[in-house]
Short mmCIF file of C-alpha atoms in Angstrom, two decimals:
data_model
loop_
_atom_site.label_atom_id
_atom_site.label_comp_id
_atom_site.label_asym_id
_atom_site.label_seq_id
_atom_site.Cartn_x
_atom_site.Cartn_y
_atom_site.Cartn_z
CA GLY O 70 81.51 21.41 -92.63
CA ALA O 71 78.76 23.40 -91.43
CA GLY O 72 77.81 20.17 -88.34
CA VAL O 73 79.32 17.79 -86.19
CA SER O 74 81.76 15.72 -87.67
CA GLN O 75 83.77 12.54 -86.14
CA SER O 76 86.27 10.35 -86.81
CA PRO O 77 87.05 7.44 -86.93
CA SER O 78 83.37 6.62 -88.34
CA ASN O 79 83.58 2.82 -87.48
CA LYS O 80 86.21 1.41 -84.74
CA VAL O 81 87.42 -2.14 -84.34
CA THR O 82 88.83 -2.64 -81.42
CA GLU O 83 89.88 -6.57 -79.11
CA LYS O 84 89.15 -6.28 -75.99
CA GLY O 85 92.19 -5.23 -73.76
CA LYS O 86 93.75 -1.63 -76.23
CA ASP O 87 93.28 1.61 -75.84
CA VAL O 88 91.12 3.37 -78.03
CA GLU O 89 90.98 6.84 -79.14
CA LEU O 90 87.42 8.49 -79.97
CA ARG O 91 87.49 12.47 -81.88
CA CYS O 92 84.83 15.08 -82.46
CA ASP O 93 84.94 18.74 -84.05
CA PRO O 94 81.93 20.72 -82.25
CA ILE O 95 79.98 22.83 -84.20
CA SER O 96 82.18 26.75 -84.72
CA GLY O 97 81.61 28.76 -81.49
CA HIS O 98 79.89 25.92 -79.59
CA THR O 99 80.94 26.45 -76.11
CA ALA O 100 79.78 23.34 -75.16
CA LEU O 101 80.01 20.08 -75.88
CA TYR O 102 78.69 16.12 -75.22
CA TRP O 103 79.41 12.58 -75.64
CA TYR O 104 76.87 10.22 -74.93
CA ARG O 105 76.99 6.64 -75.97
CA GLN O 106 74.14 5.00 -77.20
CA ARG O 107 74.22 0.76 -76.67
CA LEU O 108 72.29 -1.06 -79.89
CA GLY O 109 68.65 -0.41 -79.32
CA GLN O 110 68.96 1.56 -76.35
CA GLY O 111 67.83 5.68 -76.29
CA LEU O 112 72.16 7.47 -75.28
CA GLU O 113 73.41 7.51 -72.44
CA PHE O 114 75.19 10.92 -70.55
CA LEU O 115 79.08 10.41 -70.55
CA ILE O 116 80.81 13.28 -70.06
CA TYR O 117 80.13 16.97 -70.34
CA PHE O 118 82.04 20.72 -71.64
CA GLN O 119 81.72 24.49 -71.03
CA GLY O 120 83.96 26.69 -71.87
CA ASN O 121 87.05 26.53 -69.73
CA SER O 122 85.20 25.76 -66.29
CA ALA O 123 85.81 21.44 -65.24
CA PRO O 124 83.93 19.11 -66.80
CA ASP O 125 80.69 17.46 -65.71
CA LYS O 126 82.05 13.80 -65.71
CA SER O 127 79.48 12.39 -64.15
CA GLY O 128 78.27 10.52 -66.52
CA LEU O 129 82.01 8.20 -66.79
CA PRO O 130 80.91 4.90 -66.56
CA SER O 131 84.61 3.23 -65.22
CA ASP O 132 87.98 5.06 -64.76
CA ARG O 133 88.68 3.25 -68.41
CA PHE O 134 87.03 6.75 -69.87
CA SER O 135 88.48 9.92 -69.77
CA ALA O 136 87.67 12.73 -72.34
CA GLU O 137 89.70 15.73 -72.77
CA ARG O 138 88.65 19.14 -74.58
CA THR O 139 91.28 22.02 -75.33
CA GLY O 140 89.55 25.26 -75.78
CA GLU O 141 86.54 25.41 -77.79
CA SER O 142 87.14 23.09 -80.37
CA VAL O 143 88.66 19.69 -80.92
CA SER O 144 87.68 17.23 -77.91
CA THR O 145 88.95 13.16 -77.21
CA LEU O 146 86.98 10.33 -76.14
CA THR O 147 89.79 7.59 -74.54
CA ILE O 148 88.68 4.64 -73.39
CA GLN O 149 91.26 2.36 -71.86
CA ARG O 150 91.22 -1.21 -71.20
CA THR O 151 88.52 -1.92 -73.82
CA GLN O 152 86.07 -4.82 -71.93
CA GLN O 153 82.99 -6.37 -75.02
CA GLU O 154 80.62 -4.28 -72.85
CA ASP O 155 81.67 -0.92 -74.25
CA SER O 156 81.16 -1.62 -77.67
CA ALA O 157 78.08 0.76 -79.00
CA VAL O 158 78.10 3.71 -81.12
CA TYR O 159 79.30 7.34 -79.03
CA LEU O 160 77.94 10.19 -80.20
CA CYS O 161 79.55 13.59 -79.22
CA ALA O 162 76.67 16.29 -79.76
CA SER O 163 77.93 20.70 -78.87
CA ARG O 164 75.28 23.05 -78.62
CA PRO O 165 76.38 27.40 -78.36
CA GLY O 166 75.40 29.24 -75.18
CA LEU O 167 75.53 28.43 -71.55
CA ALA O 168 73.44 26.09 -69.78
CA GLY O 169 70.11 27.44 -69.03
CA ALA O 170 69.71 29.00 -72.42
CA TRP O 171 67.75 25.76 -74.17
CA ASN O 172 70.23 25.58 -76.93
CA GLU O 173 70.03 23.00 -79.52
CA GLN O 174 72.34 20.31 -79.03
CA PHE O 175 73.33 19.05 -82.47
CA PHE O 176 74.47 15.72 -83.10
CA GLY O 177 77.15 14.58 -84.42
CA PRO O 178 76.70 10.89 -86.82
CA GLY O 179 78.46 8.63 -84.22
CA THR O 180 81.73 6.52 -84.13
CA ARG O 181 80.73 2.61 -83.83
CA LEU O 182 82.99 1.50 -81.45
CA THR O 183 83.48 -2.86 -81.88
CA VAL O 184 85.45 -4.77 -79.18
CA LEU O 185 86.29 -8.40 -79.93
CA GLN A 237 64.97 10.58 -60.05
CA GLN A 238 67.21 10.43 -63.35
CA GLN A 239 64.64 8.14 -66.00
CA VAL A 240 62.24 8.48 -68.01
CA LYS A 241 60.33 6.25 -69.65
CA GLN A 242 59.22 5.78 -73.15
CA SER A 243 56.53 4.16 -74.59
CA PRO A 244 56.35 2.20 -77.03
CA GLN A 245 59.43 -0.03 -77.90
CA SER A 246 57.78 0.22 -82.05
CA LEU A 247 54.60 0.83 -83.54
CA ILE A 248 53.42 1.00 -86.67
CA VAL A 249 51.05 2.96 -88.28
CA GLN A 250 49.30 3.16 -91.82
CA LYS A 251 50.29 5.73 -94.24
CA GLY A 252 47.92 9.44 -93.19
CA GLY A 253 47.41 8.21 -89.75
CA ILE A 254 48.05 9.24 -86.10
CA SER A 255 51.64 8.07 -84.24
CA ILE A 256 51.30 8.37 -80.30
CA ILE A 257 54.41 8.41 -78.64
CA ASN A 258 54.96 9.20 -74.46
CA CYS A 259 57.12 9.81 -72.20
CA ALA A 260 57.03 9.80 -68.89
CA TYR A 261 59.37 11.05 -66.37
CA GLU A 262 60.13 11.12 -62.13
CA ASN A 263 62.44 14.42 -61.61
CA THR A 264 60.51 17.33 -60.86
CA ALA A 265 63.78 19.81 -61.64
CA PHE A 266 63.58 19.33 -65.87
CA ASP A 267 62.28 22.22 -67.71
CA TYR A 268 63.43 21.06 -71.16
CA PHE A 269 62.09 18.09 -72.67
CA PRO A 270 63.02 17.50 -76.62
CA TRP A 271 62.33 14.79 -79.09
CA TYR A 272 64.73 13.19 -81.15
CA GLN A 273 64.44 11.81 -84.73
CA GLN A 274 67.40 9.30 -85.83
CA PHE A 275 67.30 7.34 -88.76
CA PRO A 276 69.86 4.52 -89.36
CA GLY A 277 73.72 5.23 -88.92
CA LYS A 278 72.98 9.11 -88.20
CA GLY A 279 72.76 11.02 -85.02
CA PRO A 280 69.34 12.55 -83.30
CA ALA A 281 68.81 15.76 -84.51
CA LEU A 282 66.18 17.97 -82.55
CA LEU A 283 61.89 16.90 -84.04
CA ILE A 284 61.01 19.71 -81.53
CA ALA A 285 60.48 20.62 -77.18
CA ILE A 286 58.86 22.04 -74.82
CA ARG A 287 59.17 24.27 -71.45
CA PRO A 288 56.96 22.62 -68.90
CA ASP A 289 54.86 26.75 -68.49
CA VAL A 290 52.67 25.22 -71.66
CA SER A 291 50.48 22.63 -72.14
CA GLU A 292 50.87 22.05 -75.67
CA LYS A 293 53.39 22.87 -78.71
CA LYS A 294 53.03 22.45 -82.96
CA GLU A 295 54.91 22.63 -85.16
CA GLY A 296 53.78 21.13 -88.80
CA ARG A 297 52.21 18.31 -88.98
CA PHE A 298 54.55 17.19 -85.15
CA THR A 299 52.90 17.99 -81.60
CA ILE A 300 54.24 17.68 -78.15
CA SER A 301 51.65 17.26 -75.86
CA PHE A 302 52.93 18.38 -71.43
CA ASN A 303 51.65 17.34 -69.03
CA LYS A 304 53.11 19.01 -65.80
CA SER A 305 51.38 16.98 -62.68
CA ALA A 306 51.31 14.11 -64.76
CA LYS A 307 55.14 14.47 -65.61
CA GLN A 308 54.50 13.09 -68.75
CA PHE A 309 54.53 14.54 -72.22
CA SER A 310 53.62 12.97 -75.94
CA LEU A 311 54.85 13.57 -79.41
CA HIS A 312 51.69 13.36 -82.04
CA ILE A 313 52.45 12.56 -85.19
CA MET A 314 49.68 13.50 -88.01
CA ASP A 315 48.96 12.54 -91.14
CA SER A 316 52.05 10.20 -90.75
CA GLN A 317 54.50 9.05 -93.36
CA PRO A 318 56.62 6.34 -94.81
CA GLY A 319 59.69 9.19 -94.55
CA ASP A 320 59.01 9.38 -90.93
CA SER A 321 60.10 6.00 -90.52
CA ALA A 322 62.41 5.97 -87.63
CA THR A 323 63.58 6.07 -83.63
CA TYR A 324 62.30 8.61 -81.62
CA PHE A 325 63.90 9.76 -78.44
CA CYS A 326 61.99 11.60 -75.15
CA ALA A 327 64.09 13.69 -73.09
CA ALA A 328 64.30 15.62 -70.49
CA SER A 329 67.01 18.06 -69.07
CA LYS A 330 66.93 20.89 -66.39
CA GLY A 331 67.77 24.13 -67.83
CA GLY A 332 68.97 22.76 -71.60
CA ASN A 333 72.02 20.67 -69.85
CA LYS A 334 72.42 16.89 -70.14
CA LEU A 335 70.06 14.97 -71.71
CA VAL A 336 68.04 11.75 -70.34
CA PHE A 337 66.94 10.23 -72.94
CA GLY A 338 64.11 7.19 -72.99
CA ALA A 339 65.29 4.90 -74.52
CA GLY A 340 63.82 4.95 -78.07
CA THR A 341 60.30 4.46 -80.18
CA ILE A 342 60.78 2.67 -83.97
CA LEU A 343 57.95 3.76 -85.81
CA ARG A 344 56.80 2.33 -89.23
CA VAL A 345 54.34 4.47 -91.23
CA LYS A 346 53.05 1.47 -94.06
CA SER A 347 52.46 3.07 -97.42
#
């Protein structure tokens, strides 16, 4: 596909379970971002990958959150021992080029996570 | 320092009218200011963006006005249409990197 894809589109889980969210960026995009969007709020930055550089994890809210990216391809965001406050839409974005290039970030449709 | 404050939270405009959304930022290191449009169930899509070396940028019916000294920027939608009804987010970043978003404005254009 031409755009950023995310799966699943919806995920309902029970409190305490682990979840894994997947992002397929646009082919050739070296930068990949994860954001969280709580209901009625703006997006919060979580983590940023740029090529083979160490990721910027400064936005991760707790050590229950982690993310991986293999090269310049798929990324997975893992939330361990989910809590009700983790309920949100998790959005992935990809961008061509290096930081400072002011390239547009292209967003996927998001994964809506509901923790019961 | 990292906040971007956006107002109003919601806005109702008559078809053909002008929609105005305002944002203010604190971090003077920010050098990229995009506006994103989001429809329900979709991810945000870039509408228009500006850098601080210009005071205004226009693309079609959409204009960003930028006031560097006041650390404020705004989105103007001219001749607003029902199809413009969506949530609009301002954002800011340093070097086009991780974006700091405003809380969003829900725009409804009445026909």
